[in-house]
Coordinates of C-alpha atoms and ligand atoms in Angstrom, one line a residue:
Chain A
M26 CA -77.6 71.9 -41.1
S27 CA -80.8 70.9 -42.9
F28 CA -81.0 68.5 -45.8
D29 CA -81.8 71.4 -48.2
E30 CA -78.7 73.3 -47.1
K31 CA -76.6 70.2 -47.5
V32 CA -77.5 69.5 -51.1
R33 CA -77.6 73.2 -52.1
V34 CA -74.0 73.1 -53.2
N35 CA -74.5 70.2 -55.6
A36 CA -74.8 70.2 -59.4
Y37 CA -77.9 68.4 -60.8
L38 CA -79.6 68.0 -64.2
V39 CA -83.1 67.3 -62.9
H40 CA -85.4 65.4 -65.2
P41 CA -89.0 66.6 -64.9
T42 CA -90.3 63.0 -64.4
P43 CA -89.3 61.3 -61.1
H44 CA -87.1 58.3 -61.5
I45 CA -88.4 56.8 -58.2
E46 CA -92.0 56.1 -57.5
V47 CA -93.3 55.7 -54.0
D48 CA -96.6 54.0 -53.3
T49 CA -97.4 56.4 -50.4
A50 CA -100.6 54.4 -49.6
K51 CA -98.3 51.7 -48.2
C52 CA -96.4 54.3 -46.1
R53 CA -99.6 54.8 -44.1
S54 CA -99.0 51.5 -42.4
C55 CA -95.3 51.9 -42.1
R56 CA -94.4 52.5 -38.4
S57 CA -90.7 52.9 -38.5
R58 CA -90.4 55.0 -41.6
P59 CA -86.6 54.6 -41.9
C60 CA -86.5 56.5 -45.2
L61 CA -87.1 59.7 -43.3
R62 CA -83.8 59.4 -41.5
L63 CA -81.6 57.4 -43.8
C64 CA -82.2 59.0 -47.2
P65 CA -79.2 61.3 -47.1
A66 CA -80.8 63.9 -49.3
G67 CA -84.1 64.2 -47.4
C68 CA -86.2 63.2 -50.4
Y69 CA -88.8 61.6 -48.1
R70 CA -90.8 64.1 -46.0
E71 CA -93.6 63.6 -43.6
Q72 CA -96.5 66.0 -44.3
P73 CA -98.4 67.6 -41.4
S74 CA -101.2 65.2 -42.3
G75 CA -98.9 62.2 -41.6
E76 CA -98.6 61.2 -45.2
I77 CA -95.2 60.7 -46.9
A78 CA -94.3 62.9 -49.8
F79 CA -91.4 62.1 -52.1
Y80 CA -89.4 64.7 -54.0
H81 CA -86.8 63.4 -56.5
D82 CA -84.9 66.6 -57.2
A83 CA -82.2 66.2 -54.6
C84 CA -81.7 62.5 -55.0
L85 CA -78.1 61.3 -54.9
E86 CA -79.0 58.0 -56.5
C87 CA -77.5 56.0 -53.7
G88 CA -80.1 53.3 -53.6
T89 CA -80.6 53.2 -49.9
C90 CA -84.4 53.7 -49.9
R91 CA -84.7 50.8 -52.3
I92 CA -83.0 48.5 -49.8
I93 CA -84.4 49.6 -46.5
C94 CA -88.0 50.1 -47.3
P95 CA -89.7 47.3 -45.3
L96 CA -93.0 47.4 -47.2
G97 CA -91.7 47.4 -50.8
A98 CA -93.2 50.8 -51.4
V99 CA -90.3 52.1 -53.5
R100 CA -90.1 51.5 -57.2
W101 CA -86.6 52.4 -57.9
S102 CA -84.6 53.2 -61.0
Y103 CA -81.8 55.5 -62.1
P104 CA -82.8 58.8 -63.7
E105 CA -82.9 59.0 -67.5
A106 CA -79.5 58.8 -69.2
G107 CA -77.4 62.0 -68.5
F108 CA -79.8 63.3 -65.8
G109 CA -79.6 63.5 -62.1
I110 CA -76.7 64.2 -59.7
W111 CA -73.5 65.4 -61.3
Y112 CA -70.5 64.8 -59.1
R113 CA -67.5 67.0 -59.7
F114 CA -65.4 66.0 -56.7
G115 CA -66.6 62.5 -55.9
Chain B
M10 CA -81.1 50.0 -84.2
S11 CA -78.8 47.0 -83.8
L12 CA -75.1 47.4 -83.3
K13 CA -72.4 44.7 -83.0
F14 CA -69.2 44.8 -80.9
D15 CA -66.8 42.2 -79.6
V16 CA -67.3 43.4 -76.1
V17 CA -69.8 45.7 -74.5
I18 CA -69.0 47.0 -71.0
I19 CA -71.7 48.5 -68.7
G20 CA -70.4 51.3 -66.5
A21 CA -67.4 53.6 -66.8
G22 CA -66.2 53.1 -63.3
P23 CA -62.7 51.8 -62.3
A24 CA -63.7 48.2 -63.1
G25 CA -65.3 48.8 -66.5
L26 CA -62.5 51.1 -67.6
G27 CA -59.8 48.6 -66.5
A28 CA -61.4 45.9 -68.6
A29 CA -61.9 48.3 -71.6
Y30 CA -58.3 49.4 -71.5
E31 CA -57.0 45.8 -71.8
L32 CA -59.3 44.8 -74.5
A33 CA -58.9 47.9 -76.6
K34 CA -55.1 47.6 -76.3
R35 CA -55.4 44.2 -77.9
G36 CA -57.4 45.5 -80.8
F37 CA -60.9 44.4 -79.8
K38 CA -63.9 46.4 -80.8
V39 CA -65.1 47.6 -77.4
V40 CA -67.8 50.0 -76.2
V41 CA -68.3 51.3 -72.7
L42 CA -71.8 52.5 -71.9
E43 CA -72.1 55.0 -69.1
R44 CA -75.3 56.5 -67.9
G45 CA -73.6 59.7 -66.6
K46 CA -73.3 62.8 -68.7
R47 CA -69.5 62.6 -68.4
P48 CA -67.2 59.9 -67.2
G49 CA -66.8 60.4 -63.5
S50 CA -70.0 62.3 -63.0
K51 CA -71.7 59.4 -61.1
N52 CA -68.7 58.1 -59.2
L53 CA -68.1 58.8 -55.6
Y54 CA -66.1 57.2 -52.8
G55 CA -64.2 58.1 -49.7
G56 CA -60.8 59.2 -50.9
R57 CA -57.9 56.8 -50.9
I58 CA -56.7 54.5 -53.7
Y59 CA -54.2 51.8 -52.8
L60 CA -51.7 51.4 -55.6
T61 CA -49.9 48.2 -54.6
A62 CA -52.1 45.7 -56.4
I63 CA -52.5 48.1 -59.4
S64 CA -48.8 48.4 -59.8
K65 CA -48.6 44.6 -60.2
V66 CA -51.0 44.4 -63.1
S67 CA -50.5 47.8 -64.7
P68 CA -47.1 49.3 -63.9
D69 CA -47.3 51.7 -66.9
L70 CA -50.6 53.3 -65.8
C71 CA -49.7 53.1 -62.1
K72 CA -46.8 55.5 -62.5
E73 CA -49.0 58.2 -63.9
M74 CA -51.8 57.4 -61.4
S75 CA -49.5 58.0 -58.5
N76 CA -49.4 61.7 -59.5
L77 CA -53.2 62.2 -59.4
G78 CA -53.2 63.0 -55.7
R79 CA -51.3 63.4 -52.5
R80 CA -49.3 60.4 -51.3
V81 CA -50.5 59.1 -47.9
V82 CA -47.7 59.4 -45.4
R83 CA -49.7 59.6 -42.2
E84 CA -52.8 57.8 -40.9
R85 CA -54.7 58.5 -37.7
I86 CA -57.3 56.3 -36.1
M87 CA -59.5 58.1 -33.6
L88 CA -61.5 56.2 -31.0
T89 CA -64.2 58.4 -29.7
H90 CA -66.2 57.8 -26.5
S91 CA -68.1 59.9 -24.0
K92 CA -66.8 63.2 -25.5
T93 CA -63.2 62.0 -25.4
C94 CA -61.1 61.1 -28.3
M95 CA -58.0 58.8 -28.3
S96 CA -55.8 58.9 -31.4
I97 CA -53.3 56.4 -32.7
E98 CA -51.2 57.8 -35.5
I99 CA -48.6 56.3 -37.7
E100 CA -46.3 58.4 -39.9
T101 CA -43.6 57.3 -42.3
D102 CA -41.3 58.8 -44.8
E103 CA -41.6 55.6 -46.8
W104 CA -44.7 55.9 -48.9
S105 CA -47.2 53.1 -48.3
G106 CA -48.4 53.2 -51.9
G107 CA -51.8 54.9 -51.3
I108 CA -52.9 58.2 -52.8
V109 CA -55.7 60.6 -51.8
T110 CA -57.6 61.7 -54.8
S111 CA -61.2 62.2 -56.0
L112 CA -62.8 59.3 -57.8
T113 CA -64.3 61.7 -60.4
R114 CA -60.8 62.9 -61.2
F115 CA -59.5 59.3 -61.3
V116 CA -62.2 58.2 -63.6
E117 CA -61.9 61.2 -65.9
W118 CA -58.2 60.5 -66.3
L119 CA -58.6 56.7 -66.8
S120 CA -61.3 57.4 -69.5
Q121 CA -58.8 59.4 -71.4
K122 CA -56.3 56.5 -71.3
V123 CA -59.0 54.1 -72.4
E124 CA -60.1 56.2 -75.4
E125 CA -56.5 56.6 -76.4
A126 CA -56.2 52.8 -76.4
G127 CA -59.0 52.7 -78.9
A128 CA -62.2 51.9 -76.9
Y129 CA -65.5 53.9 -77.4
I130 CA -66.9 55.4 -74.3
V131 CA -70.5 56.5 -74.9
T132 CA -71.9 58.7 -72.1
S133 CA -75.5 59.5 -71.4
A134 CA -76.2 55.9 -72.3
K135 CA -78.2 54.0 -69.7
V136 CA -78.4 50.2 -70.2
D137 CA -82.0 49.1 -69.6
A138 CA -81.6 45.4 -69.7
L139 CA -79.3 42.5 -70.5
H140 CA -80.2 40.1 -73.3
V141 CA -80.2 36.8 -71.5
H142 CA -81.5 33.7 -73.3
G143 CA -81.2 30.5 -71.2
N144 CA -77.6 30.2 -70.2
K145 CA -76.2 32.8 -72.5
T146 CA -76.0 36.6 -72.7
S147 CA -75.8 38.1 -76.1
G148 CA -75.9 41.8 -75.6
V149 CA -77.8 44.7 -74.0
R150 CA -80.7 47.0 -74.6
C151 CA -79.9 50.7 -74.3
G152 CA -82.8 53.0 -75.0
S153 CA -84.1 52.1 -78.4
D154 CA -80.8 50.4 -79.4
N155 CA -79.9 46.7 -79.2
I156 CA -76.2 46.3 -78.8
L157 CA -74.9 42.8 -79.5
A158 CA -71.6 41.5 -78.3
E159 CA -69.7 38.2 -77.9
V160 CA -69.2 39.2 -74.3
V161 CA -70.9 41.6 -71.9
I162 CA -68.9 42.8 -69.0
D163 CA -71.2 44.1 -66.2
A164 CA -69.4 46.8 -64.2
E165 CA -72.6 48.5 -63.0
G166 CA -71.4 48.9 -59.4
V167 CA -73.0 47.8 -56.2
N168 CA -76.6 48.6 -57.1
R169 CA -76.9 45.7 -59.4
I170 CA -80.2 46.6 -61.0
L171 CA -79.5 44.9 -64.3
L172 CA -78.3 41.6 -62.7
E173 CA -81.2 41.7 -60.3
K174 CA -83.7 42.4 -63.1
S175 CA -82.4 39.4 -65.0
G176 CA -82.8 37.2 -62.0
L177 CA -79.1 36.4 -61.8
V178 CA -78.5 37.7 -58.3
P179 CA -80.8 38.2 -55.3
K180 CA -81.9 41.6 -54.3
L181 CA -79.5 43.4 -52.0
S182 CA -80.5 43.2 -48.4
P183 CA -79.7 45.8 -45.8
G184 CA -77.0 43.5 -44.2
D185 CA -75.1 43.3 -47.5
V186 CA -74.3 47.0 -47.7
A187 CA -73.2 50.2 -45.9
I188 CA -74.2 53.7 -46.9
G189 CA -71.4 56.2 -47.2
V190 CA -72.2 59.9 -47.1
K191 CA -69.5 62.5 -47.7
E192 CA -68.9 66.2 -48.1
V193 CA -66.0 67.9 -50.0
Y194 CA -64.4 71.1 -48.8
R195 CA -62.2 73.2 -51.0
V196 CA -59.1 74.5 -49.2
D197 CA -56.0 76.3 -50.5
P198 CA -53.2 73.7 -50.8
K199 CA -50.9 76.0 -48.8
D200 CA -53.4 76.1 -45.9
I201 CA -53.8 72.4 -46.1
E202 CA -50.0 71.9 -45.7
K203 CA -49.9 74.4 -42.8
M204 CA -52.9 73.1 -41.0
F205 CA -51.8 69.4 -41.2
D206 CA -48.1 70.0 -41.2
L207 CA -47.6 68.2 -44.5
E208 CA -45.2 68.7 -47.3
E209 CA -46.3 69.4 -50.8
N210 CA -47.9 66.3 -52.4
R211 CA -48.1 64.5 -49.1
G212 CA -51.4 63.6 -47.7
M213 CA -53.1 62.0 -44.8
V214 CA -56.0 59.9 -43.8
L215 CA -58.1 60.1 -40.6
L216 CA -60.6 57.5 -39.5
A217 CA -62.9 57.8 -36.4
L218 CA -64.9 55.1 -34.7
G219 CA -67.3 54.8 -31.8
E220 CA -69.3 57.7 -30.5
V221 CA -69.1 59.7 -33.7
L222 CA -71.4 57.1 -35.3
D223 CA -73.4 56.4 -32.2
Y224 CA -71.3 53.3 -31.7
F225 CA -72.7 51.7 -34.8
P226 CA -70.6 49.5 -37.1
G227 CA -68.8 51.7 -39.6
G228 CA -67.0 55.0 -39.0
C229 CA -66.2 58.5 -40.1
F230 CA -63.3 59.6 -42.3
M231 CA -61.2 62.5 -43.5
Y232 CA -59.0 62.2 -46.6
V233 CA -56.6 65.1 -47.3
D234 CA -56.4 65.6 -51.0
K235 CA -54.5 68.2 -53.1
S236 CA -56.8 71.1 -52.7
H237 CA -59.9 69.3 -51.3
I238 CA -60.7 67.6 -48.1
H239 CA -63.2 64.7 -48.2
V240 CA -65.1 64.2 -45.0
G241 CA -67.8 61.7 -44.3
A242 CA -69.4 58.7 -42.6
V243 CA -69.9 55.0 -43.5
L244 CA -72.8 53.2 -41.7
Y245 CA -73.4 49.5 -42.0
L246 CA -77.1 49.0 -42.7
S247 CA -77.4 45.7 -40.9
N248 CA -79.1 47.3 -37.9
Y249 CA -80.5 50.4 -39.7
T250 CA -83.8 50.5 -37.9
K251 CA -82.1 51.4 -34.6
F252 CA -80.1 54.3 -36.0
R253 CA -81.9 57.4 -34.8
R254 CA -80.0 60.3 -36.5
T255 CA -80.0 61.7 -40.0
F256 CA -76.8 62.2 -41.9
P257 CA -76.7 65.9 -41.7
E258 CA -76.9 65.4 -37.9
V259 CA -74.1 62.9 -38.0
L260 CA -71.9 65.3 -39.9
D261 CA -72.7 68.2 -37.8
S262 CA -71.6 66.3 -34.7
L263 CA -68.5 65.0 -36.4
Y264 CA -67.5 68.6 -37.0
K265 CA -67.1 69.1 -33.3
L266 CA -64.0 67.0 -33.3
P267 CA -60.7 68.8 -33.5
L268 CA -59.3 69.1 -37.0
F269 CA -62.7 68.4 -38.5
R270 CA -63.8 71.6 -37.0
R271 CA -61.0 73.5 -38.5
V272 CA -61.6 72.1 -42.0
V273 CA -65.2 73.2 -41.9
K274 CA -64.1 76.6 -40.6
I275 CA -61.5 77.4 -43.3
G276 CA -62.8 75.3 -46.2
E277 CA -65.5 76.1 -48.7
R278 CA -68.1 73.3 -48.9
V279 CA -68.5 72.3 -52.5
E280 CA -70.3 69.0 -52.6
Y281 CA -72.5 66.6 -50.7
G282 CA -72.9 63.0 -52.0
A283 CA -73.8 59.4 -51.0
R284 CA -73.4 55.9 -52.3
L285 CA -73.7 52.3 -51.1
L286 CA -70.9 49.9 -50.8
P287 CA -70.9 46.1 -50.2
V288 CA -69.7 44.9 -46.8
R289 CA -70.4 41.2 -47.3
P290 CA -69.1 39.1 -50.1
L291 CA -71.7 39.3 -52.8
Q292 CA -72.7 36.4 -55.0
R293 CA -71.0 36.6 -58.4
A294 CA -73.0 36.1 -61.6
E295 CA -71.3 34.6 -64.6
M296 CA -72.5 32.7 -67.7
D297 CA -71.6 32.2 -71.3
G298 CA -71.1 35.7 -72.6
L299 CA -71.5 37.5 -69.2
V300 CA -68.7 38.5 -66.8
T301 CA -69.1 40.7 -63.7
V302 CA -66.3 42.9 -62.3
G303 CA -65.8 45.5 -59.6
D304 CA -68.5 46.0 -56.9
A305 CA -71.0 44.3 -59.2
G306 CA -68.9 41.1 -59.0
G307 CA -68.3 41.5 -55.2
F308 CA -64.6 42.5 -55.7
L309 CA -64.3 44.7 -52.7
I310 CA -63.0 44.4 -49.2
H311 CA -64.4 46.4 -46.3
V312 CA -62.9 45.6 -42.9
G313 CA -64.0 48.2 -40.4
P314 CA -62.6 51.5 -41.5
I315 CA -60.5 50.2 -44.3
I316 CA -62.2 50.1 -47.7
R317 CA -60.4 48.8 -50.7
G318 CA -62.8 49.0 -53.7
V319 CA -61.2 51.1 -56.4
D320 CA -58.0 49.1 -56.6
Y321 CA -59.8 45.7 -56.6
A322 CA -62.4 47.0 -59.0
F323 CA -59.6 48.1 -61.4
V324 CA -57.6 44.9 -61.0
S325 CA -60.6 42.6 -61.4
G326 CA -61.5 44.6 -64.6
V327 CA -57.9 44.3 -65.9
C328 CA -57.8 40.5 -65.3
A329 CA -61.3 40.0 -66.7
G330 CA -60.3 42.1 -69.8
R331 CA -57.2 39.9 -70.3
A332 CA -59.1 36.7 -69.8
V333 CA -61.9 37.7 -72.2
A334 CA -59.3 38.7 -74.8
E335 CA -57.5 35.4 -74.6
M336 CA -60.8 33.5 -74.7
L337 CA -62.0 35.4 -77.8
E338 CA -58.6 34.8 -79.5
K339 CA -58.6 31.1 -78.7
E340 CA -62.1 30.0 -79.4
K341 CA -65.0 31.4 -81.3
R342 CA -67.7 30.8 -78.7
P343 CA -67.2 32.3 -75.3
S344 CA -67.7 29.8 -72.5
V345 CA -67.9 30.5 -68.8
M346 CA -65.7 27.5 -68.0
T347 CA -62.9 28.8 -70.2
Y348 CA -63.3 32.3 -68.8
R349 CA -63.0 31.1 -65.2
S350 CA -59.8 29.2 -65.8
L351 CA -58.3 32.1 -67.7
F352 CA -59.4 34.6 -65.1
S353 CA -57.8 32.5 -62.4
K354 CA -54.6 32.4 -64.4
Y355 CA -54.5 36.2 -64.6
V356 CA -55.4 37.0 -61.0
R357 CA -53.0 34.4 -59.6
D358 CA -50.2 37.0 -59.7
T359 CA -52.2 39.6 -57.8
P360 CA -53.2 39.7 -54.2
L361 CA -56.9 39.9 -55.3
M362 CA -58.2 36.4 -54.8
R363 CA -56.3 35.7 -51.6
D364 CA -57.5 38.9 -50.0
I365 CA -61.1 38.3 -51.1
E366 CA -60.9 34.8 -49.6
L367 CA -59.6 36.3 -46.4
F368 CA -62.5 38.8 -46.4
R369 CA -65.0 35.9 -46.8
R370 CA -63.6 34.5 -43.6
V371 CA -63.5 37.6 -41.4
Y372 CA -66.3 40.0 -42.6
T373 CA -68.7 38.9 -39.9
Y374 CA -66.3 40.1 -37.1
Y375 CA -66.5 43.6 -38.5
E376 CA -70.3 43.7 -38.4
A377 CA -70.3 43.0 -34.6
H378 CA -71.7 45.9 -32.7
D379 CA -69.5 45.5 -29.6
I380 CA -66.3 46.2 -31.5
Y381 CA -67.5 49.8 -32.1
S382 CA -69.2 50.3 -28.7
R383 CA -67.8 48.2 -25.9
Y384 CA -64.3 47.8 -27.1
V385 CA -63.8 51.4 -28.3
G386 CA -65.2 52.6 -24.9
F387 CA -62.9 50.2 -23.0
I388 CA -59.8 51.4 -24.7
V389 CA -60.6 55.0 -24.4
D390 CA -61.5 54.7 -20.7
L391 CA -58.5 52.6 -20.0
L392 CA -56.2 55.4 -21.2
R393 CA -58.3 58.0 -19.5
E394 CA -58.2 56.2 -16.2
Y395 CA -54.5 55.9 -16.5
L396 CA -53.7 59.5 -17.5
E397 CA -56.3 61.4 -15.5
V398 CA -55.0 62.0 -12.0
K399 CA -58.4 63.3 -10.8
N400 CA -58.9 60.3 -8.5
G401 CA -55.3 59.7 -7.7
V402 CA -52.6 58.1 -9.7
K403 CA -53.3 54.6 -11.0
S404 CA -51.2 51.8 -12.3
L405 CA -51.9 50.5 -15.8
N406 CA -53.3 47.4 -14.1
E407 CA -55.8 49.3 -12.0
A408 CA -56.8 51.5 -15.0
M409 CA -57.4 48.3 -17.0
Y410 CA -59.4 46.8 -14.2
L411 CA -61.6 49.9 -13.8
S412 CA -62.3 50.2 -17.5
M413 CA -63.0 46.5 -17.9
R414 CA -65.6 46.7 -15.1
K415 CA -67.2 49.8 -16.5
H416 CA -67.7 48.0 -19.9
G417 CA -68.7 44.7 -18.5
L418 CA -65.5 42.9 -19.6
S419 CA -63.4 40.3 -17.9
I420 CA -59.9 39.0 -18.5
W421 CA -61.4 35.7 -19.4
G422 CA -63.9 37.3 -21.8
L423 CA -61.1 39.3 -23.4
A424 CA -58.9 36.2 -23.9
M425 CA -61.8 34.3 -25.5
D426 CA -62.6 37.2 -27.8
Y427 CA -59.0 37.4 -28.8
L428 CA -59.0 33.8 -29.7
R429 CA -62.3 33.8 -31.4
R430 CA -62.1 37.0 -33.3
F431 CA -59.4 39.6 -32.9
R432 CA -56.7 37.1 -33.8
K433 CA -58.3 36.6 -37.2
M434 CA -59.0 40.3 -37.8
Ligands
FAD524 C1 -68.5 56.2 -49.0 C2 -67.6 55.3 -49.7 C3 -66.2 55.4 -49.5 C4 -65.3 54.5 -50.2 N1 -64.0 54.7 -50.0 C5 -63.1 54.0 -50.7 C6 -61.8 54.3 -50.6 O1 -61.3 55.2 -49.8 N2 -60.9 53.6 -51.3 C7 -61.3 52.6 -52.2 O2 -60.5 52.0 -52.8 N3 -62.6 52.4 -52.3 C8 -63.6 53.0 -51.6 N4 -64.9 52.8 -51.8 C9 -65.3 51.7 -52.7 C10 -65.2 52.2 -54.2 O3 -65.8 53.4 -54.4 C11 -65.8 51.1 -55.1 O4 -65.4 49.8 -54.7 C12 -65.5 51.4 -56.6 O5 -65.9 52.6 -57.0 C13 -66.1 50.3 -57.4 O6 -65.9 50.5 -58.8 P1 -66.8 49.9 -59.9 O7 -66.2 50.3 -61.2 O8 -67.1 48.5 -59.6 O9 -68.2 50.6 -59.7 P2 -68.6 52.2 -59.7 O10 -67.5 53.1 -59.4 O11 -69.9 52.3 -58.9 O12 -69.0 52.4 -61.2 C14 -70.1 51.9 -61.8 C15 -70.5 52.8 -63.1 O13 -71.5 52.2 -63.8 C16 -72.4 53.1 -64.2 N5 -73.7 52.5 -64.4 C17 -74.5 51.8 -63.4 N6 -75.6 51.3 -64.0 C18 -75.5 51.6 -65.3 C19 -76.4 51.3 -66.4 N7 -77.6 50.7 -66.2 N8 -76.1 51.8 -67.6 C20 -74.9 52.5 -67.8 N9 -74.0 52.8 -66.8 C21 -74.4 52.3 -65.6 C22 -72.4 54.1 -63.1 O14 -72.9 55.4 -63.5 C23 -71.0 54.2 -62.7 O15 -70.2 55.1 -63.4 C24 -65.8 53.6 -51.1 C25 -67.2 53.5 -51.4 C26 -68.1 54.3 -50.7 C27 -69.5 54.3 -51.0
SF4_525 S1 -89.8 53.1 -45.5 FE1 -91.0 52.6 -47.3 S2 -93.1 52.3 -46.6 FE2 -92.0 53.2 -44.9 S3 -92.5 55.4 -45.1 FE3 -90.6 55.0 -46.2 S4 -91.2 54.6 -48.3 FE4 -93.0 54.4 -47.1
SF4_526 S1 -81.7 56.9 -53.9 FE1 -80.7 57.6 -52.0 S2 -80.8 59.9 -52.2 FE2 -82.2 59.0 -53.7 S3 -84.2 59.0 -52.6 FE3 -83.3 57.0 -52.3 S4 -82.2 57.2 -50.4 FE4 -82.6 59.2 -51.1

């Protein structure tokens, strides 16, 4: 099952402004790119051009990308109050 | 705007709510600030709450708590290796004191109790910063509001953004944490009882190690709740660069195991979530006017597949609440020294400190890769050699020898490992 299918069942209140900022210029020199595999929601995607693109909509607010990014490219915060993932069966 | 309370609590998780309950009961003016839209909406865990420690500190709440989910009467550990799975199961009529429930449900219920006791819970309230001046914390900033308090109780969870931002704790490193990813399936309670051969209100726990997680430290789980089944994986991040699969891939292969496969087949998938959990003892931040509880204070034990977070979060919150109450009653100025001695007094009667001390001594053993790879493989192959008659009947001794050789183990090595590690685990 793909990332998109996995998160499809979730409830979210998505804020239009991303709560996480990724300095994708730094990603160019990132060889291992662990965010691609370890972000459980697939928020990090590799473009055909090789660039990294970040989409915040499906974020589960786990904080993994903040901790594993080896180049400090992730500026992480929680979404605005009341927004983001809404767990109902957590 | 500036507001003033006796105590402000950051986060309406089990830890923050435990503290709020105690303080509100004693008549203090308490506010809990929670960034989620509703209590429970940001809380996620595996699925089992141990009630033993909770019953010691809050017998009144514990009674009602025990009805929030199914009582665990059966546990199965599955060792998986080269497409084979070996299970060890324990079943008892005597309830071990654990329940399977959802953390969202638990937090919703506890919030009600806390509000009845007289605390304010403000939701959609994200704390942006702590007010720290020198060695003292005097309140928090929340949006455009400044909230002042004699004591701030930080119960923000494992992602200690506020403590990190104030420079009170170092940034989490991958080795400090594991990531847990889980899915929830809705299943008719009658079907659950039939499928798992369980009585009404009785539940079970299943933990799987080894091949299911590519032999990485951590494991997979299934918790059988009233009408939901929680399935997922916990991966230590210490060696994360070597992990080659994505979580959807991990789950898809987990669903090939018996029982897991059936849950997916008859259940309706209703949620997919993730969170971090500490797997090393985290440094605790405290100062005059600031107390930390729950995951934020490192009150969690994670030994291999066993995670005890909710009960320790709650108990640490309750003891902190009591200590803060006594401190504020006794003296006008909160001091960290007084708090520490009062906190020690209240936790003395609980297993909390002893268990956390134990955890400090053994956690490194559970990070070791070979437990999940070589040893899991060894045990599974031992049994397989013994039971499979393909190559002729073997004695237990022969089976052990063959399996040891296959996994590069020797009697000497096993004995040393027993003395060095297993004994202490
Ligand atoms: C996959 C997984 C499985 C687990 N399984 C189990 C298990 O089976 N049994 C068990 O006992 N434990 C388990 N745990 C551990 C358990 O979930 C935690 O130890 C427990 O939830 C900790 O409670 P807490 O109150 O400290 O923090 P949390 O439950 O994380 O609560 C923190 C709260 O603070 C809020 N918050 C954070 N920052 C802010 C801010 N700036 N402003 C306002 N609010 C804020 C959050 O929204 C949240 O509601 C598991 C953990 C994981 C990740
Ligand atoms: S790990 Fe960090 S630097 Fe590397 S690709 Fe991901 S975000 Fe970019
Ligand atoms: S916080 Fe978690 S879910 Fe959100 S982008 Fe980072 S890794 Fe992905």
